[in-house]
Amino acid sequence: DAGVIQSPRHEVTEMGQEVTLRCKPISGHNSLFWYRQTMMRGLELLIYFNNNVPIDDSGMPEDRFSAKMPNASFSTLKIQPSEPRDSAVYFCASSYVAGGEQFFGPGTRLTVL
Amino acid sequence: KNEVEQSPQNLTAQEGEFITINCSYSVGISALHWLQQHPGGGIVSLFMLSSGKKKHGRLIATINIQEKHSSLHITASHPRDSAVYICAVGSGSRLTFGEGTQLTVNP
């Protein structure tokens, strides 16, 4: 298996632009997680899905952030409009079962100018 | 006070030394995870444990549920072990992360 796949790996955009990050979980995994990592705050959970249903989105910073999981093999995290403080590395992870070991993607490094 | 505290924050060792990284937590958990993040940024799960001890190669992880404490040990450390080691506690599926321990192993 190729593991968790994220795209793009790097994104540079200007403030106010819409940003869409993509994730393909490991086939057969039922839970998917979006995390953000910054120097100031470390790793933080943004949202997670179980069987394509959002279970906990309490970590989503504000309405500018939205996440979808239209099917078991694809999820998106969208930021609209983006701001410089959104600059971070965004990780997607998946697990076979809820509460199980999580497998992380390579991350997307987002820079908002 | 953070829910997950790691110590030390930074650790420098010589190749071959025995290394211990500690993690204390203040909330009820269903499992504790140890993760490794290499300089390139990728995150790898090392252990997931809810009791006792687990061993994988030169790595050993222990947890004491009563004391709410876990340790990660590395025996015969090697420069390739240089990375950030992150403790995370799980409540159901939700993980809360420590700040990480930056380990540098010099040859």
Coordinates of C-alpha atoms in Angstrom, one line a residue:
Chain A
D1 CA 0.0 0.0 0.0
A2 CA 1.2 3.5 -0.8
G3 CA 0.3 4.8 2.6
V4 CA -1.6 8.0 3.2
I5 CA -1.3 10.3 0.2
Q6 CA -1.5 14.1 0.5
S7 CA -1.4 16.8 -2.2
P8 CA 0.0 19.2 -2.8
R9 CA 3.2 18.8 -0.8
H10 CA 3.9 22.5 -0.9
E11 CA 1.5 25.4 -1.5
V12 CA 2.3 29.0 -1.6
T13 CA -0.5 31.4 -2.0
E14 CA -1.5 35.0 -1.3
M15 CA -3.7 36.2 1.5
G16 CA -7.4 36.0 0.5
Q17 CA -7.0 33.1 -1.9
E18 CA -8.8 29.8 -1.5
V19 CA -6.7 26.8 -0.6
T20 CA -7.7 23.2 -1.0
L21 CA -5.7 20.4 0.6
R22 CA -6.3 16.8 -0.4
C23 CA -5.9 13.4 1.3
K24 CA -6.3 9.8 0.2
P25 CA -6.3 7.5 3.3
I26 CA -5.0 4.0 3.3
S27 CA -7.5 1.6 1.7
G28 CA -9.7 0.0 4.3
H29 CA -9.1 2.5 7.0
N30 CA -12.4 3.8 8.5
S31 CA -11.1 6.9 10.3
L32 CA -9.5 10.0 8.9
F33 CA -7.9 12.9 10.7
W34 CA -6.7 16.4 9.7
Y35 CA -3.9 17.9 11.9
R36 CA -2.1 21.2 11.8
Q37 CA 1.5 21.7 13.0
T38 CA 3.1 25.0 13.9
M39 CA 6.1 26.0 15.8
M40 CA 4.0 27.9 18.4
R41 CA 1.3 25.3 19.0
G42 CA 2.8 22.0 17.9
L43 CA 0.4 19.4 16.5
E44 CA -3.3 20.0 16.8
L45 CA -6.3 18.0 15.7
L46 CA -8.6 20.0 13.4
I47 CA -11.3 17.4 12.6
Y48 CA -11.8 13.7 12.3
F49 CA -14.1 11.5 10.3
N50 CA -15.4 8.0 11.0
N51 CA -16.9 6.1 8.1
N52 CA -16.9 9.4 6.1
V53 CA -19.0 11.2 8.8
P54 CA -17.4 14.2 10.7
I55 CA -17.3 13.2 14.4
D56 CA -15.4 16.0 16.0
D57 CA -14.6 19.4 14.4
S58 CA -14.0 21.3 17.6
G59 CA -10.4 21.9 16.5
M60 CA -11.4 23.8 13.3
P61 CA -10.2 27.3 14.1
E62 CA -13.0 29.3 12.5
D63 CA -15.5 29.3 9.7
R64 CA -12.9 29.9 7.1
F65 CA -11.9 26.2 7.5
S66 CA -14.1 23.4 6.1
A67 CA -13.5 19.7 5.6
K68 CA -15.3 17.1 3.6
M69 CA -15.1 13.4 3.0
P70 CA -17.4 12.6 0.1
N71 CA -16.2 8.9 0.0
A72 CA -14.0 6.5 1.9
S73 CA -11.0 7.2 -0.3
F74 CA -10.9 11.0 -0.4
S75 CA -11.0 14.0 1.9
T76 CA -10.4 17.8 1.4
L77 CA -9.6 20.6 3.8
K78 CA -10.4 24.0 2.5
I79 CA -9.4 27.4 3.7
Q80 CA -11.3 30.4 2.3
P81 CA -10.1 33.1 2.5
S82 CA -6.6 32.2 3.6
E83 CA -4.6 34.4 6.0
P84 CA -0.9 34.5 6.8
R85 CA -1.5 32.9 10.2
D86 CA -2.8 29.8 8.5
S87 CA 0.8 29.1 7.4
A88 CA 1.6 25.6 8.8
V89 CA 2.2 22.0 7.9
Y90 CA -1.1 20.2 7.5
F91 CA -1.1 16.4 8.1
C92 CA -3.7 13.9 7.2
A93 CA -3.8 10.6 9.0
S94 CA -5.9 7.5 8.9
S95 CA -6.6 4.5 11.1
Y96 CA -8.2 1.1 10.5
V97 CA -10.5 1.5 13.4
A98 CA -11.6 4.4 15.6
G99 CA -9.0 4.8 18.4
G100 CA -6.5 2.6 16.6
E101 CA -2.9 3.3 15.5
Q102 CA -2.8 6.3 13.1
F103 CA -0.7 6.4 9.9
F104 CA 0.3 9.9 8.8
G105 CA 0.7 11.3 5.4
P106 CA 3.8 13.3 4.4
G107 CA 2.0 16.6 5.1
T108 CA 1.3 19.8 3.0
R109 CA 3.5 22.8 3.8
L110 CA 1.2 25.8 3.4
T111 CA 2.6 29.3 3.1
V112 CA 0.2 32.2 2.9
L113 CA 1.9 35.5 2.0
Chain B
K1 CA -0.6 23.2 32.6
N2 CA -0.6 21.2 29.4
E3 CA -2.5 17.9 29.4
V4 CA 0.6 16.2 28.1
E5 CA 4.1 17.1 29.4
Q6 CA 7.3 15.7 27.9
S7 CA 10.8 15.8 29.3
P8 CA 13.4 16.7 28.4
Q9 CA 12.6 19.1 25.6
N10 CA 16.0 18.7 24.1
L11 CA 18.4 15.8 24.5
T12 CA 21.9 15.3 23.1
A13 CA 23.6 11.9 23.4
Q14 CA 26.6 10.1 22.1
E15 CA 26.2 7.1 19.9
G16 CA 25.7 4.0 21.9
E17 CA 24.1 5.7 24.9
F18 CA 20.9 4.5 26.5
I19 CA 18.2 7.2 26.1
T20 CA 15.0 7.8 28.1
I21 CA 12.2 10.3 27.2
N22 CA 9.4 10.8 29.6
C23 CA 5.7 11.7 29.2
S24 CA 3.2 12.6 31.9
Y25 CA -0.4 13.3 31.3
S26 CA -3.2 14.6 33.4
V27 CA -6.4 13.2 31.7
G28 CA -8.0 9.9 31.4
I29 CA -6.9 8.1 28.3
S30 CA -7.7 5.0 26.2
A31 CA -4.2 4.7 24.8
L32 CA -0.9 6.4 24.6
H33 CA 1.1 6.9 21.4
W34 CA 4.7 7.5 20.7
L35 CA 5.5 9.1 17.4
Q36 CA 8.7 9.9 15.6
Q37 CA 9.2 13.0 13.3
H38 CA 12.3 13.1 11.2
P39 CA 14.0 16.3 10.0
G40 CA 12.2 15.9 6.7
G41 CA 9.0 16.3 8.5
G42 CA 7.3 12.9 8.2
I43 CA 5.6 11.4 11.2
V44 CA 5.8 7.7 12.0
S45 CA 3.9 5.9 14.7
L46 CA 6.3 3.9 16.9
F47 CA 4.0 2.5 19.6
M48 CA 0.4 2.5 20.7
L49 CA 0.0 1.1 24.2
S50 CA -2.6 1.1 27.0
S51 CA -0.7 -1.0 29.6
G52 CA 2.6 -2.6 30.4
K53 CA 5.5 -2.5 27.9
K54 CA 6.1 -2.9 24.2
K55 CA 9.4 -3.5 22.4
H56 CA 10.4 -3.1 18.8
G57 CA 14.0 -3.5 17.9
R58 CA 16.0 -1.1 20.1
L59 CA 13.0 0.8 21.2
I60 CA 11.0 0.1 24.3
A61 CA 7.9 1.9 25.5
T62 CA 6.4 1.5 29.0
I63 CA 3.3 3.0 30.6
N64 CA 2.1 3.2 34.2
I65 CA -1.6 3.9 34.1
Q66 CA -1.9 4.6 37.9
E67 CA 0.9 7.2 37.8
K68 CA -0.2 8.6 34.4
H69 CA 3.4 8.3 33.1
S70 CA 5.1 6.7 30.1
S71 CA 8.7 6.4 29.0
L72 CA 10.3 5.7 25.7
H73 CA 13.7 4.1 25.8
I74 CA 16.3 3.7 23.1
T75 CA 19.1 1.3 23.6
A76 CA 22.4 1.5 21.8
S77 CA 21.4 4.9 20.3
H78 CA 22.6 5.7 16.7
P79 CA 22.8 9.0 14.8
R80 CA 19.9 7.9 12.7
D81 CA 17.7 8.0 15.8
S82 CA 18.0 11.8 15.7
A83 CA 14.5 13.1 15.4
V84 CA 11.7 14.6 17.4
Y85 CA 9.8 12.1 19.6
I86 CA 6.2 13.0 20.3
C87 CA 4.0 11.6 23.0
A88 CA 0.2 11.7 22.3
V89 CA -2.6 10.6 24.5
G90 CA -5.8 9.2 23.0
S91 CA -9.3 9.6 24.3
G92 CA -11.3 7.5 21.9
S93 CA -10.0 8.7 18.5
R94 CA -9.0 12.1 19.6
L95 CA -5.2 12.6 20.2
T96 CA -3.7 15.3 22.3
F97 CA 0.0 15.9 21.7
G98 CA 3.0 16.8 23.8
E99 CA 5.4 19.4 22.6
G100 CA 8.0 16.8 21.6
T101 CA 11.5 16.0 22.5
Q102 CA 14.3 16.9 20.1
L103 CA 16.9 14.1 20.2
T104 CA 20.3 14.5 18.7
V105 CA 22.7 11.5 18.7
N106 CA 26.2 12.4 17.8
P107 CA 28.6 9.9 16.3

